[in-house]
mmCIF file of C-alpha atoms in Angstrom:
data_model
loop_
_atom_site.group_PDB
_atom_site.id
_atom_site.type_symbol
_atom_site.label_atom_id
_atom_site.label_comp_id
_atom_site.label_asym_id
_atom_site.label_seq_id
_atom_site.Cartn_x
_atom_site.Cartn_y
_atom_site.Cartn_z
ATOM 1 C CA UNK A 1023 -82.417 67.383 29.163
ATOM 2 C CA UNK A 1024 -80.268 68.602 26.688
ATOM 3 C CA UNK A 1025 -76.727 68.481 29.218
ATOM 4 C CA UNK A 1026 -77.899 64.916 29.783
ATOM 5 C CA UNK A 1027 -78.018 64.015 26.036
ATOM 6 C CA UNK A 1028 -74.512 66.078 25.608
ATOM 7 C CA UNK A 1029 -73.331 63.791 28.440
ATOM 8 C CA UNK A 1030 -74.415 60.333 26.957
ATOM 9 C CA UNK A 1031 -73.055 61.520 23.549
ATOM 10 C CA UNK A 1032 -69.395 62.734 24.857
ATOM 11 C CA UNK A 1033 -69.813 59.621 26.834
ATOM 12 C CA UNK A 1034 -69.921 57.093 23.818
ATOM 13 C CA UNK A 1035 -67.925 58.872 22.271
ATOM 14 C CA UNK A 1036 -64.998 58.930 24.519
ATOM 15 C CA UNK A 1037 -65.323 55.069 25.433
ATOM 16 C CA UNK A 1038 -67.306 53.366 22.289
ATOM 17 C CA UNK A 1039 -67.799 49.368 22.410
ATOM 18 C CA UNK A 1040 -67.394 47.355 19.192
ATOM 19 C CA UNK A 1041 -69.800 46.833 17.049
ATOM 20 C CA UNK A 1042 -71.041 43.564 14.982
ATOM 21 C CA UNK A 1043 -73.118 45.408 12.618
ATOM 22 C CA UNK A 1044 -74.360 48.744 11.439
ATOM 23 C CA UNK A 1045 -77.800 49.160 9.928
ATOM 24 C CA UNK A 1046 -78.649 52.445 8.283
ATOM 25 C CA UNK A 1047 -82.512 53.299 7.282
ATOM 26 C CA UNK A 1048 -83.304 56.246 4.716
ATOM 27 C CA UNK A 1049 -87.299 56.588 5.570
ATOM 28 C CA UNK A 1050 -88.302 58.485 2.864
ATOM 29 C CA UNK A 1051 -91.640 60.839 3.950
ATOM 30 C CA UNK A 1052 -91.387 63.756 1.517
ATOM 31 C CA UNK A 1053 -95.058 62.542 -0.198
ATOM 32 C CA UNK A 1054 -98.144 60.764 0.176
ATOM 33 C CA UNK A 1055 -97.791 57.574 2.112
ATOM 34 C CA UNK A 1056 -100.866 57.101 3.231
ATOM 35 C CA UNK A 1057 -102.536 53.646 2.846
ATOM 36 C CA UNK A 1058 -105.174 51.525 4.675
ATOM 37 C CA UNK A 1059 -104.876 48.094 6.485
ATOM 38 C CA UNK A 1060 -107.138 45.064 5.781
ATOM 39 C CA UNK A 1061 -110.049 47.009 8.443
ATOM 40 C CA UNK A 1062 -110.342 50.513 6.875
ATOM 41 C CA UNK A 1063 -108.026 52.222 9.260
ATOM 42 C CA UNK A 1064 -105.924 54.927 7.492
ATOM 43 C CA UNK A 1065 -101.837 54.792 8.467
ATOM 44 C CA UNK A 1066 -98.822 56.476 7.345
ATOM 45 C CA UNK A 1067 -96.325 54.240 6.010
ATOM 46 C CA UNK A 1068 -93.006 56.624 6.582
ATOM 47 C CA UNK A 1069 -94.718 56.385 10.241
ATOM 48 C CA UNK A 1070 -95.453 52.857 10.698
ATOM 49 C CA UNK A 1071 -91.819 52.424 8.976
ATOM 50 C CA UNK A 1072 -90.127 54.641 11.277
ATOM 51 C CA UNK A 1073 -91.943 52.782 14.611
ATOM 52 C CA UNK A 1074 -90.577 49.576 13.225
ATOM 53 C CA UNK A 1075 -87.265 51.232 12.690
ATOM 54 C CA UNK A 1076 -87.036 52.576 16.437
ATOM 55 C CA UNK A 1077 -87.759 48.855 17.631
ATOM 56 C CA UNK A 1078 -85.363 47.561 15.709
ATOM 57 C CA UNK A 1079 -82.898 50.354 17.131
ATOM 58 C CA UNK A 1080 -83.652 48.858 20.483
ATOM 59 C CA UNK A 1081 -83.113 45.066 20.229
ATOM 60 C CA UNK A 1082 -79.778 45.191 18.148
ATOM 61 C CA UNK A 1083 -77.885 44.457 21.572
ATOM 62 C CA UNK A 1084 -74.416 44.380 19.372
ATOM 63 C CA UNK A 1085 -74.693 47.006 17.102
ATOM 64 C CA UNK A 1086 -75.620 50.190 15.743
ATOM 65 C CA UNK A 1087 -78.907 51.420 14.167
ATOM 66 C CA UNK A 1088 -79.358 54.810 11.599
ATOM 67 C CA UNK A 1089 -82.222 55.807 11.544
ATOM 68 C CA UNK A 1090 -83.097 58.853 9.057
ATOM 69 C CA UNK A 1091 -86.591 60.515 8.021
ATOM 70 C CA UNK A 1092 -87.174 62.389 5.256
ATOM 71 C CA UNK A 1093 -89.638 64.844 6.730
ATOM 72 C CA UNK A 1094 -91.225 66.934 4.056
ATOM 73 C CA UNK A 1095 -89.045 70.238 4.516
ATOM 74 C CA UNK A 1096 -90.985 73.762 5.114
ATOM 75 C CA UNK A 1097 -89.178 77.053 5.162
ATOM 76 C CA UNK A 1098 -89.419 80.198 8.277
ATOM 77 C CA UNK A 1099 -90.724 83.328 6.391
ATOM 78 C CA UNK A 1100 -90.243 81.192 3.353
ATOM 79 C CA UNK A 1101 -86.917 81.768 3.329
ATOM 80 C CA UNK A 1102 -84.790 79.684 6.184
ATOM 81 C CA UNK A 1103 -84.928 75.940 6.090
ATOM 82 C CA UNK A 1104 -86.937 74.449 9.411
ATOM 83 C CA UNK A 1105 -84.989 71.612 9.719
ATOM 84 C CA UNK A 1106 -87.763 69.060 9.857
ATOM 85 C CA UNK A 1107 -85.771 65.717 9.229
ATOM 86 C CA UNK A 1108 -85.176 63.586 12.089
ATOM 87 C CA UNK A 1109 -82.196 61.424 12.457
ATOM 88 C CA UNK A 1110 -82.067 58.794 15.449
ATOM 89 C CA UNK A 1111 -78.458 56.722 16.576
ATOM 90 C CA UNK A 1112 -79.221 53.817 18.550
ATOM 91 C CA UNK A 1113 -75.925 51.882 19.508
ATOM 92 C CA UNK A 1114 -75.918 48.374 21.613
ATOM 93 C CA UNK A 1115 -79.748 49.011 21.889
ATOM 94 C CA UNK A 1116 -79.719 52.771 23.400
ATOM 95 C CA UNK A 1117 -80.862 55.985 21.546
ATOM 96 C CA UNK A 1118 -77.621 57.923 22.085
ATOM 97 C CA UNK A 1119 -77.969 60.623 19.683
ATOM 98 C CA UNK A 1120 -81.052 62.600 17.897
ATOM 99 C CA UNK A 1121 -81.405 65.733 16.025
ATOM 100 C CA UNK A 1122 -83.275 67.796 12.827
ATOM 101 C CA UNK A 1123 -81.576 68.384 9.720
ATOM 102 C CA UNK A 1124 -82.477 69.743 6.723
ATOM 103 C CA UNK A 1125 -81.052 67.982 3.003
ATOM 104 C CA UNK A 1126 -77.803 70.284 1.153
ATOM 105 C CA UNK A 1127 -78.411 69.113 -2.302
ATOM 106 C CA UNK A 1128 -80.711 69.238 -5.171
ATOM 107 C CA UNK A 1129 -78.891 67.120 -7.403
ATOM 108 C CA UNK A 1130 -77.681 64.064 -5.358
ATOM 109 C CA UNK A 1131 -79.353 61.771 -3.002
ATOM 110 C CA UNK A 1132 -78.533 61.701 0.877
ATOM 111 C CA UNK A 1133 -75.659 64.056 1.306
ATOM 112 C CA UNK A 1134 -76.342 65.110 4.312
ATOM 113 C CA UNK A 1135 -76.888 61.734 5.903
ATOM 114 C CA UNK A 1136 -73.715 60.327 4.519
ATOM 115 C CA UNK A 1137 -72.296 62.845 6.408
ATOM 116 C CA UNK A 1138 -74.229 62.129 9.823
ATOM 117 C CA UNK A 1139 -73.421 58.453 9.399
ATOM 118 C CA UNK A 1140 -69.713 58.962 8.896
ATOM 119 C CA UNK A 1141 -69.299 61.256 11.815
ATOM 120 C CA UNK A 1142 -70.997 58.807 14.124
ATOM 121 C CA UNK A 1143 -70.372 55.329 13.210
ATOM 122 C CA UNK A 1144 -67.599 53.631 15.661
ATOM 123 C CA UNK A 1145 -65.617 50.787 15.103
ATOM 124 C CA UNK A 1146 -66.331 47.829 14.562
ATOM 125 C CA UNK A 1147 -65.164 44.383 16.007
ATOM 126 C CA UNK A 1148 -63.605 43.026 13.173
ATOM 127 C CA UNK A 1149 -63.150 44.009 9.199
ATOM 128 C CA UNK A 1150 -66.185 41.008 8.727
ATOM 129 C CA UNK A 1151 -69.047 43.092 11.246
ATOM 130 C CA UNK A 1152 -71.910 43.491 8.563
ATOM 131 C CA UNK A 1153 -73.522 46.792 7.124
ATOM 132 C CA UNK A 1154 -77.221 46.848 5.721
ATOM 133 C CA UNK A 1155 -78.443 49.506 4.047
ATOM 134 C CA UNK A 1156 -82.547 50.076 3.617
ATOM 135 C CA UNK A 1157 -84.635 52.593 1.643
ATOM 136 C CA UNK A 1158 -88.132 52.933 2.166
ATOM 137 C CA UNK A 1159 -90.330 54.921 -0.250
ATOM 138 C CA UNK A 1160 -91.815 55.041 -3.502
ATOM 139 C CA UNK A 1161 -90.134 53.501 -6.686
ATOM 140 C CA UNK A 1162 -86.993 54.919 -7.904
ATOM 141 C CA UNK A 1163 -87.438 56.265 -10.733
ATOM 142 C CA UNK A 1164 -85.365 55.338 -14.212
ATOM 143 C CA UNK A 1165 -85.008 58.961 -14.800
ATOM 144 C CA UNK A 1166 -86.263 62.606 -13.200
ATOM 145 C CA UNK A 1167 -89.545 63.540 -15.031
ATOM 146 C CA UNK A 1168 -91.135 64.021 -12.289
ATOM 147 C CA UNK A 1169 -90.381 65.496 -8.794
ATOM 148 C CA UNK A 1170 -90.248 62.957 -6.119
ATOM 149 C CA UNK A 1171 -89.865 65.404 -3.012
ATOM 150 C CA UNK A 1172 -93.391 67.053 -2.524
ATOM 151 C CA UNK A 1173 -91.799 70.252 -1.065
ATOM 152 C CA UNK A 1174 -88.635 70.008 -2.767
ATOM 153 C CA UNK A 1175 -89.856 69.570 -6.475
ATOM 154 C CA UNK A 1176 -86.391 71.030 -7.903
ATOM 155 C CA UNK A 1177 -84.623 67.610 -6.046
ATOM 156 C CA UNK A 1178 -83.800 65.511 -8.505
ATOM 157 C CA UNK A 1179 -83.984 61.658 -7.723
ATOM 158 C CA UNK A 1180 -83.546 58.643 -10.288
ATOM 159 C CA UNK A 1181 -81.813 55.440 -10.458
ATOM 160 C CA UNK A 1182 -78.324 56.755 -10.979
ATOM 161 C CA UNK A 1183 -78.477 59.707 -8.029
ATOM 162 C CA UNK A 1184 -80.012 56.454 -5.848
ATOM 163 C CA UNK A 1185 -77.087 54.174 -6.721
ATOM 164 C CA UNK A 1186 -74.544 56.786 -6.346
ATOM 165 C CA UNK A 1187 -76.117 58.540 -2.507
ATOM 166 C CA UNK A 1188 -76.075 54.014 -1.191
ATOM 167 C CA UNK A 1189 -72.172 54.581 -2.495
ATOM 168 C CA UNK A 1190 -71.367 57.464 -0.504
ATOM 169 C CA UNK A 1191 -72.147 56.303 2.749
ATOM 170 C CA UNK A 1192 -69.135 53.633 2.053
ATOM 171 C CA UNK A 1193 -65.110 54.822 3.023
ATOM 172 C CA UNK A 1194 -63.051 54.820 0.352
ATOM 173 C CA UNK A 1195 -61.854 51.119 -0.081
ATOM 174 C CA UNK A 1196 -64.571 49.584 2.713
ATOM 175 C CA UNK A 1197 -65.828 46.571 1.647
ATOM 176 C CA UNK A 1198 -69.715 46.743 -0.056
ATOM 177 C CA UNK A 1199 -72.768 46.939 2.131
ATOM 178 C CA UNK A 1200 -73.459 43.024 2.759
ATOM 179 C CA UNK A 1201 -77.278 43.433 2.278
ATOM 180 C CA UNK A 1202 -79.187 46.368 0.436
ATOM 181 C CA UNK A 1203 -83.128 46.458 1.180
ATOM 182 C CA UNK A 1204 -85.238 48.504 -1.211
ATOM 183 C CA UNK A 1205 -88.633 48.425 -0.029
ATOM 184 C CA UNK A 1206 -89.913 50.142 -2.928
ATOM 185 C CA UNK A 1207 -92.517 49.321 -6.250
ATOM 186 C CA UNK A 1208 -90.501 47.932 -9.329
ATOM 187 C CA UNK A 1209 -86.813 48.672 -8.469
ATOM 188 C CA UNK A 1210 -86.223 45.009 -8.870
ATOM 189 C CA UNK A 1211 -85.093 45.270 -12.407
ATOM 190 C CA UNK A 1212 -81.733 44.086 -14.481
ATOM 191 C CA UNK A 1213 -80.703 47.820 -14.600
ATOM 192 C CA UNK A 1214 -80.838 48.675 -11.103
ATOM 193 C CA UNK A 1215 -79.668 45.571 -9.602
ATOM 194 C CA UNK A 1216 -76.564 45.530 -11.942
ATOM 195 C CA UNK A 1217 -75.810 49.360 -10.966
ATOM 196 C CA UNK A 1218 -75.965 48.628 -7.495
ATOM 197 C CA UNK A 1219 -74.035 44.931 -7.607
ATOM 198 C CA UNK A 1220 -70.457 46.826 -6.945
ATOM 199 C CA UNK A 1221 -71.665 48.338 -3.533
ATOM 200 C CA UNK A 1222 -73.698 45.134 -2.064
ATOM 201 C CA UNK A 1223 -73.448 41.336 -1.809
ATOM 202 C CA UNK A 1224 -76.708 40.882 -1.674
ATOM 203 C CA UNK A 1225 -80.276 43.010 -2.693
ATOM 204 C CA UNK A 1226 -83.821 42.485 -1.575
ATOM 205 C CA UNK A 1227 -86.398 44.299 -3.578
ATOM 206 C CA UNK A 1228 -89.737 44.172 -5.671
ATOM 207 C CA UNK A 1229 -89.837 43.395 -9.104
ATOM 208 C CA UNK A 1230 -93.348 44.956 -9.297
ATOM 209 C CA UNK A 1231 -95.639 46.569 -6.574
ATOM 210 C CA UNK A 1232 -94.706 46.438 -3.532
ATOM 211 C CA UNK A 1233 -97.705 47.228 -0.930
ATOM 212 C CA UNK A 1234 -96.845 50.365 1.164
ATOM 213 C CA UNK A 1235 -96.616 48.742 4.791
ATOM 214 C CA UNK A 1236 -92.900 47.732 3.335
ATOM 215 C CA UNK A 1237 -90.853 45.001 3.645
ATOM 216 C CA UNK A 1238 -90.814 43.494 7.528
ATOM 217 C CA UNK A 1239 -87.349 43.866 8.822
ATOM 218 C CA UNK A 1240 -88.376 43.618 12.528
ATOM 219 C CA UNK A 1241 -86.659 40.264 12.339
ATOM 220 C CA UNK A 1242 -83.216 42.320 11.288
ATOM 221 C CA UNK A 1243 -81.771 42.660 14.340
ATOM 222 C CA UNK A 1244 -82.081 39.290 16.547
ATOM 223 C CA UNK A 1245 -81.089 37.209 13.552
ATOM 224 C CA UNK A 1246 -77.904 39.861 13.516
ATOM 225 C CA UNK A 1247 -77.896 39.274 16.898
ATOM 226 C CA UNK A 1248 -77.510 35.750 16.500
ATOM 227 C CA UNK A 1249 -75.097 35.590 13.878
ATOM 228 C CA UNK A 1250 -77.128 34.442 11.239
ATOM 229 C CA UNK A 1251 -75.975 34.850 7.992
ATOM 230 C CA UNK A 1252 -77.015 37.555 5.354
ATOM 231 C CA UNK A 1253 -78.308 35.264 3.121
ATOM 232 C CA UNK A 1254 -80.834 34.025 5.839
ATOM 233 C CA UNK A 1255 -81.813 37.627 7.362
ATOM 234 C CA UNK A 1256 -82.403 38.404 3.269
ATOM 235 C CA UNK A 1257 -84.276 34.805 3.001
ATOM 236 C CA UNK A 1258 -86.147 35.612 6.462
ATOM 237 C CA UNK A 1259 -87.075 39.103 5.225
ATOM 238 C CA UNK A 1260 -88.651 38.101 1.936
ATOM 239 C CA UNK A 1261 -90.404 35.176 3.564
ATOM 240 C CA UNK A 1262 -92.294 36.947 6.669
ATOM 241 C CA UNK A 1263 -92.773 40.187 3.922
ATOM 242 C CA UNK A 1264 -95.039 37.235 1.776
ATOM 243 C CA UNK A 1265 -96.499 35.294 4.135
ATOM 244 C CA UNK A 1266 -98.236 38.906 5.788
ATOM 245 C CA UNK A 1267 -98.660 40.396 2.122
ATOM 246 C CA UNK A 1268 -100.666 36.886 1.097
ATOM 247 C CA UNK A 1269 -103.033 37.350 4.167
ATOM 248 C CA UNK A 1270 -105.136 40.222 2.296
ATOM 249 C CA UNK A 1271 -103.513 40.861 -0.909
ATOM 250 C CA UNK A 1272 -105.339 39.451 -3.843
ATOM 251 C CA UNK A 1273 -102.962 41.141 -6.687
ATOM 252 C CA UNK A 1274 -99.879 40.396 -7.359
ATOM 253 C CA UNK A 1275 -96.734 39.668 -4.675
ATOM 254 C CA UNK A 1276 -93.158 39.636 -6.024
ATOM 255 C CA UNK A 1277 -90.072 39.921 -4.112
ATOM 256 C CA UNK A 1278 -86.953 38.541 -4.867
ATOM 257 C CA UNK A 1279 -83.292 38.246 -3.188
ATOM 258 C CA UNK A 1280 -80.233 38.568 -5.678
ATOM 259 C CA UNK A 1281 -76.605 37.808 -4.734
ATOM 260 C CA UNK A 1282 -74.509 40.012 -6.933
ATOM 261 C CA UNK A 1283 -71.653 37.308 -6.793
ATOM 262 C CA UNK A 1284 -73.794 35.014 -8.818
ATOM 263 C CA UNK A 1285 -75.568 38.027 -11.108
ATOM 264 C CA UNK A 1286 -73.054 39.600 -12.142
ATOM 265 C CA UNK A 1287 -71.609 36.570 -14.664
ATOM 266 C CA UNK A 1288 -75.132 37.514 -16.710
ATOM 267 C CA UNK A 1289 -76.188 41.412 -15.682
ATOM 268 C CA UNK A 1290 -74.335 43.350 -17.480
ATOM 269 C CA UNK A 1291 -75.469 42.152 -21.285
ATOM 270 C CA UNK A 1292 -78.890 41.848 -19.836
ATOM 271 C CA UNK A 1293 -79.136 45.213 -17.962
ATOM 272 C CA UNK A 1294 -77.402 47.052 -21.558
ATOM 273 C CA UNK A 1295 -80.091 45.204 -23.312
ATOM 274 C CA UNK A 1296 -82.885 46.017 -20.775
ATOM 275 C CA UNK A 1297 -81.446 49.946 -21.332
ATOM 276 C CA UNK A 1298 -81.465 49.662 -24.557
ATOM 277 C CA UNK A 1299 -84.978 48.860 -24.232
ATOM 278 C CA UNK A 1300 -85.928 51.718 -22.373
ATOM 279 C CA UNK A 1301 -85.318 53.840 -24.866
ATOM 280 C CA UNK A 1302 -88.009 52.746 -26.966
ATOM 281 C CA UNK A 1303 -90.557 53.703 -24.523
ATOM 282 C CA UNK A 1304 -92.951 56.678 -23.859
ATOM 283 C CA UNK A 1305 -93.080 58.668 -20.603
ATOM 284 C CA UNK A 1306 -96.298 57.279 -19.515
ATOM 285 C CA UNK A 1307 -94.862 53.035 -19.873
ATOM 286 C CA UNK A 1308 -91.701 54.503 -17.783
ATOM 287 C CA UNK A 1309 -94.318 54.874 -15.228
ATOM 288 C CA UNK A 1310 -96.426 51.768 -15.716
ATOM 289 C CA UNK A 1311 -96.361 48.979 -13.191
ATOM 290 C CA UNK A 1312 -93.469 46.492 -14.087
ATOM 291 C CA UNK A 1313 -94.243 43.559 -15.943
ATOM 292 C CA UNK A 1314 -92.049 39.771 -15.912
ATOM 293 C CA UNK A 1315 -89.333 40.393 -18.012
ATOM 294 C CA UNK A 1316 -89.766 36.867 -19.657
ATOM 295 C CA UNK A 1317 -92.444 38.850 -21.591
ATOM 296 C CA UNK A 1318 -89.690 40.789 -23.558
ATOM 297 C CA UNK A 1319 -88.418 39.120 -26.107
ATOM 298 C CA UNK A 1320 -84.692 39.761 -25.321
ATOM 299 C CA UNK A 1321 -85.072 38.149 -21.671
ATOM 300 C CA UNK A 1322 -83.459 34.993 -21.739
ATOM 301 C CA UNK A 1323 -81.291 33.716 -18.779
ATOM 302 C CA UNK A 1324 -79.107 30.289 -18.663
ATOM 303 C CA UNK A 1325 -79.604 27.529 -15.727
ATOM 304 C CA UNK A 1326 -83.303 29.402 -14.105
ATOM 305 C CA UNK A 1327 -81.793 32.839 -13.519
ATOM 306 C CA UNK A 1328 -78.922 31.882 -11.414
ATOM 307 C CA UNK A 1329 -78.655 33.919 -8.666
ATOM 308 C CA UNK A 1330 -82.132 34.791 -7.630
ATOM 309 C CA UNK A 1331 -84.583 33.779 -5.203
ATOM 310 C CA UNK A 1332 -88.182 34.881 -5.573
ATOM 311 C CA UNK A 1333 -91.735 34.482 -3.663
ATOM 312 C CA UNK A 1334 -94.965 35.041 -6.195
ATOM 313 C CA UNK A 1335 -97.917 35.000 -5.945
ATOM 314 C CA UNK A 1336 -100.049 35.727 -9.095
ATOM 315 C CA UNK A 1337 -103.152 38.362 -8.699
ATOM 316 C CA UNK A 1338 -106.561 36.385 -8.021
ATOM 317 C CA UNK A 1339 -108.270 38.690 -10.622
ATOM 318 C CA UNK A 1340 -107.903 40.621 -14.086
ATOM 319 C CA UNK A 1341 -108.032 40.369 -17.807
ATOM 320 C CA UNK A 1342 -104.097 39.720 -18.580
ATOM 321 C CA UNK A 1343 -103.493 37.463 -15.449
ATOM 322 C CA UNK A 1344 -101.315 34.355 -16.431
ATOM 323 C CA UNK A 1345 -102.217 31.547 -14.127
ATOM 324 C CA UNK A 1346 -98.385 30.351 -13.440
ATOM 325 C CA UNK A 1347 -96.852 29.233 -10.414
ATOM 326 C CA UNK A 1348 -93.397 30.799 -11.513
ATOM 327 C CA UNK A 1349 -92.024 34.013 -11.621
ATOM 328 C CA UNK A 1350 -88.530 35.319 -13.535
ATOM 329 C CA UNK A 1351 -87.598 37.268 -10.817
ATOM 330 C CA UNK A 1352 -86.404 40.416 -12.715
ATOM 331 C CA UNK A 1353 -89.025 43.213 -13.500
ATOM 332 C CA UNK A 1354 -89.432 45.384 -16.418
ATOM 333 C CA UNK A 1355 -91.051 48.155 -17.735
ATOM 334 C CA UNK A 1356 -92.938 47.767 -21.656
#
């Protein structure tokens, strides 16, 4: 078995096809994803993310899939890393590649699979084939209080060490990732949306909780397939990612699709005010659910908040709930 999977991967290596698109996931499974569906039956959502991964690995026909799970990591006599990662290359719909790695780096975000992902990668088609990047986990956080890696607890992990790992997995001077999927709680925020708007055209995230089956991205990879265009696999996304959360959720459901090309003319006053803002609060609001920023009194945005597409649904119960049909869009923490 393992001179047959050297074979396949001298193989494609020695006579890759063109791609249309590259899609790189960053599953992250270093903590407790467990969660229930609508019948009581307990899942894993790194799991269930990493099945819908794989299929997605197999129907993109035209291009290639990363796949990468962040196992949590355990050590041999507590001293020698086990290498419990996975990472999976699927290319034209074929698994050519898979192996165990262990992370290199306690102070920035997804070294090591930067590294995988530039050795492997082949060309593309043309300059335009599309890259889309998506992170699966918990929320980002705005800064390391906490650790975020169960069995790495020294790893630190916030906004800025996210922005900066989604940047290293780009070549000096390659054009920005076309979409950028967060499938996390509350990372759909002024801050980091505007730190992120230089390395994407376009971001789909959650302004506030986000319920841990994820965003559906099945769709991904016949839309690529069929040449749709970002804006529509983004639109697609977000729609299907609703319409499944509606069925049994009766809190809250925000998610919202920002092209940077149209943000950016507002962001940056409104993410320096929005840091500003941080500033002022404890440790424990830094980890409250985020809130509509039209509830902050420095929130105010010309022509609807240009650039932003959102589907809400208010919760069905609670003290504070607003009965509104309309949503800003941006989370925020107070």
């Amino acid at each position: 078995m393992i001179v047959s999977c050297r074979s396949s991967e001298k193989l494609y290596k020695n006579h890759p096809s063109p791609v249309d698109y590259s899609i790189i996931y960053v599953i992250h499974g270093d903590s407790n994803y467990l969660y229930h569906t609508i019948h009581g039956k307990p899942k894993q959502a790194d799991l269930h993310a990493m099945k819908e991964a794989r299929y997605v690995g197999r129907h993109a026909r035209h291009g290639e899939v990363f796949i990468f799970h962040q196992n949590p990591e355990h050590k041999i006599l507590w001293i020698f890393p086990r290498k419990d990662r996975k990472f999976l290359y699927y290319r034209n719909g074929r698994l050519v590649h898979q192996k165990r790695y262990s992370p290199h780096s306690n102070k920035k975000a997804f070294v090591t699979e930067a590294k995988l992902y530039h050795k492997y990668t082949q060309r593309a088609k043309s300059a335009s084939a599309r890259k889309i990047f998506i992170y699966m986990g918990h929320e980002v956080p705005i800064r390391f209080d906490y650790p975020y890696n169960f069995s790495r607890p020294k790893a630190r992990f916030n906004t800025d060490i996210f922005v900066r790992g989604v940047k290293s997995f780009l070549p000096s001077g390659a054009p920005p990732f076309d979409l950028t999927v967060i499938s996390t709680c509350n990372n759909g925020t002024p801050l980091m949306v505007h730190k992120l708007s230089p390395y994407t055209h376009y971001i789909l995230a959650s302004p506030q909780n986000l319920h841990l089956s994820y965003i559906n991205t099945k769709v991904m990879a016949s839309m690529l397939n069929k040449g749709k265009s970002t804006r529509q696999i983004a639109d697609t996304m977000a729609a299907r990612t609703y319409k499944r959360l509606s069925g049994f959720l009766e809190t809250a459901i925000t998610l919202s699709v920002y092209n940077t090309s149209r943000t950016k003319k507002y962001l940056p006053a409104l993410a320096q005010k929005y840091h500003s803002h941080l500033k002022k609060l404890s440790e424990k609001e830094l980890l409250d659910d985020n809130q509509d920023c039209t509830n902050l009194p420095f929130f105010h945005l010309p022509d609807h908040h240009p650039g932003v597409k959102t589907w809400y649904k208010p919760p069905a119960f609670g003290r504070k709930v607003r009965h509104r049909d309309q949503y800003s869009g941006w989370g925020c923490k107070n």
